[in-house]
Amino acid sequence: MQDGSNKLLADRDTETADSGVTSVAISPDGRLVAAGSLDNTVRIWDVATGHLIERLRGHKDSVYSVAFTPNGEGIVSGSLDKTLKYWDVGKLLANAPKRDPRTGLLPIDRPGSSSVIKKEGDKASTACTMNFLGHKV
């Protein structure tokens, strides 16, 4: 973080608490962090708050690579299931807190600050919009 502070980025879901991180990527604007894991999931956190904002599920084996597209509106993940998946995260990016134009810093987590945490029962989620197949054993 540019201001020298630290944030713990953790998934509080006890079912997957021991899933193991295999790869990490930061969005080009520094607002989101994505991590691939052994439990077939890509998780996305809001850097400003440290809150988990999305779990991308769709791979059938461990996710060993994640990368943001140059514009930050997509993530490509690679898995041992021999697929690459493209995830459209533009909506998450549109709702994530923006850097302060004067300081370049992200807002801190405080009451009333912008947060992209999903509300319970929110059915909207990031969709895998493309599958790239063809890897061989």
Coordinates of C-alpha atoms in Angstrom, one line a residue, residues 24-100:
V24 CA -1.8 -13.1 -6.6
A25 CA -2.5 -10.1 -8.9
I26 CA -3.2 -6.4 -8.2
S27 CA -5.5 -4.5 -10.5
P28 CA -3.8 -1.8 -12.6
D29 CA -5.3 1.0 -10.5
G30 CA -4.4 -0.7 -7.2
R31 CA -8.0 -1.0 -6.0
L32 CA -8.5 -4.8 -6.2
V33 CA -6.4 -7.8 -5.3
A34 CA -7.1 -11.2 -6.8
A35 CA -5.7 -14.5 -5.5
G36 CA -5.9 -18.0 -7.0
S37 CA -6.2 -20.9 -4.5
L38 CA -6.0 -24.7 -4.1
D39 CA -9.8 -24.9 -3.6
N40 CA -10.5 -24.0 -7.3
T41 CA -11.5 -20.5 -6.4
V42 CA -10.3 -17.0 -7.3
R43 CA -11.0 -14.5 -4.5
I44 CA -11.1 -10.7 -5.0
W45 CA -10.5 -8.2 -2.2
D46 CA -11.0 -4.4 -1.9
V47 CA -7.6 -3.0 -1.1
A48 CA -9.0 0.1 0.7
T49 CA -11.1 -1.9 3.2
G50 CA -9.5 -5.4 3.1
H51 CA -12.9 -6.9 2.6
L52 CA -13.5 -10.0 0.5
I53 CA -15.9 -8.8 -2.3
E54 CA -16.1 -11.8 -4.6
R55 CA -15.4 -15.5 -5.0
L56 CA -15.1 -16.6 -8.6
R57 CA -16.1 -20.3 -8.8
G58 CA -16.0 -22.3 -12.0
H59 CA -12.7 -24.1 -12.1
K60 CA -12.6 -27.9 -11.4
D61 CA -9.1 -28.0 -10.0
S62 CA -6.6 -25.7 -8.2
V63 CA -6.1 -22.2 -9.7
Y64 CA -2.4 -21.5 -10.2
S65 CA -2.4 -18.2 -12.0
V66 CA -4.4 -15.0 -12.1
A67 CA -3.9 -11.8 -14.0
F68 CA -5.9 -8.6 -14.5
T69 CA -6.3 -7.3 -18.0
P70 CA -4.5 -4.0 -18.7
N71 CA -7.8 -2.0 -18.2
G72 CA -8.5 -3.8 -14.9
E73 CA -12.0 -4.9 -16.1
G74 CA -11.2 -8.6 -16.5
I75 CA -9.3 -11.4 -14.8
V76 CA -7.9 -14.4 -16.5
S77 CA -7.3 -17.4 -14.3
G78 CA -5.5 -20.6 -15.1
S79 CA -6.1 -23.9 -13.5
L80 CA -4.9 -27.5 -13.3
D81 CA -8.2 -28.4 -14.8
K82 CA -6.5 -27.4 -18.1
T83 CA -8.6 -24.3 -18.7
L84 CA -8.2 -20.6 -18.7
K85 CA -11.2 -18.6 -17.7
Y86 CA -12.0 -14.9 -18.4
W87 CA -14.0 -13.2 -15.7
D88 CA -15.7 -9.8 -16.3
V89 CA -15.0 -7.8 -13.1
G90 CA -15.8 -4.4 -14.6
K91 CA -18.9 -4.0 -12.3
L92 CA -16.7 -4.6 -9.2
L93 CA -14.2 -2.1 -10.4
A94 CA -17.0 0.5 -11.0
N95 CA -18.2 0.1 -7.4
A96 CA -14.7 0.0 -5.7
P97 CA -13.4 3.1 -3.9
K98 CA -11.4 5.4 -6.1
R99 CA -8.0 7.0 -5.3
D100 CA -8.0 10.5 -3.9

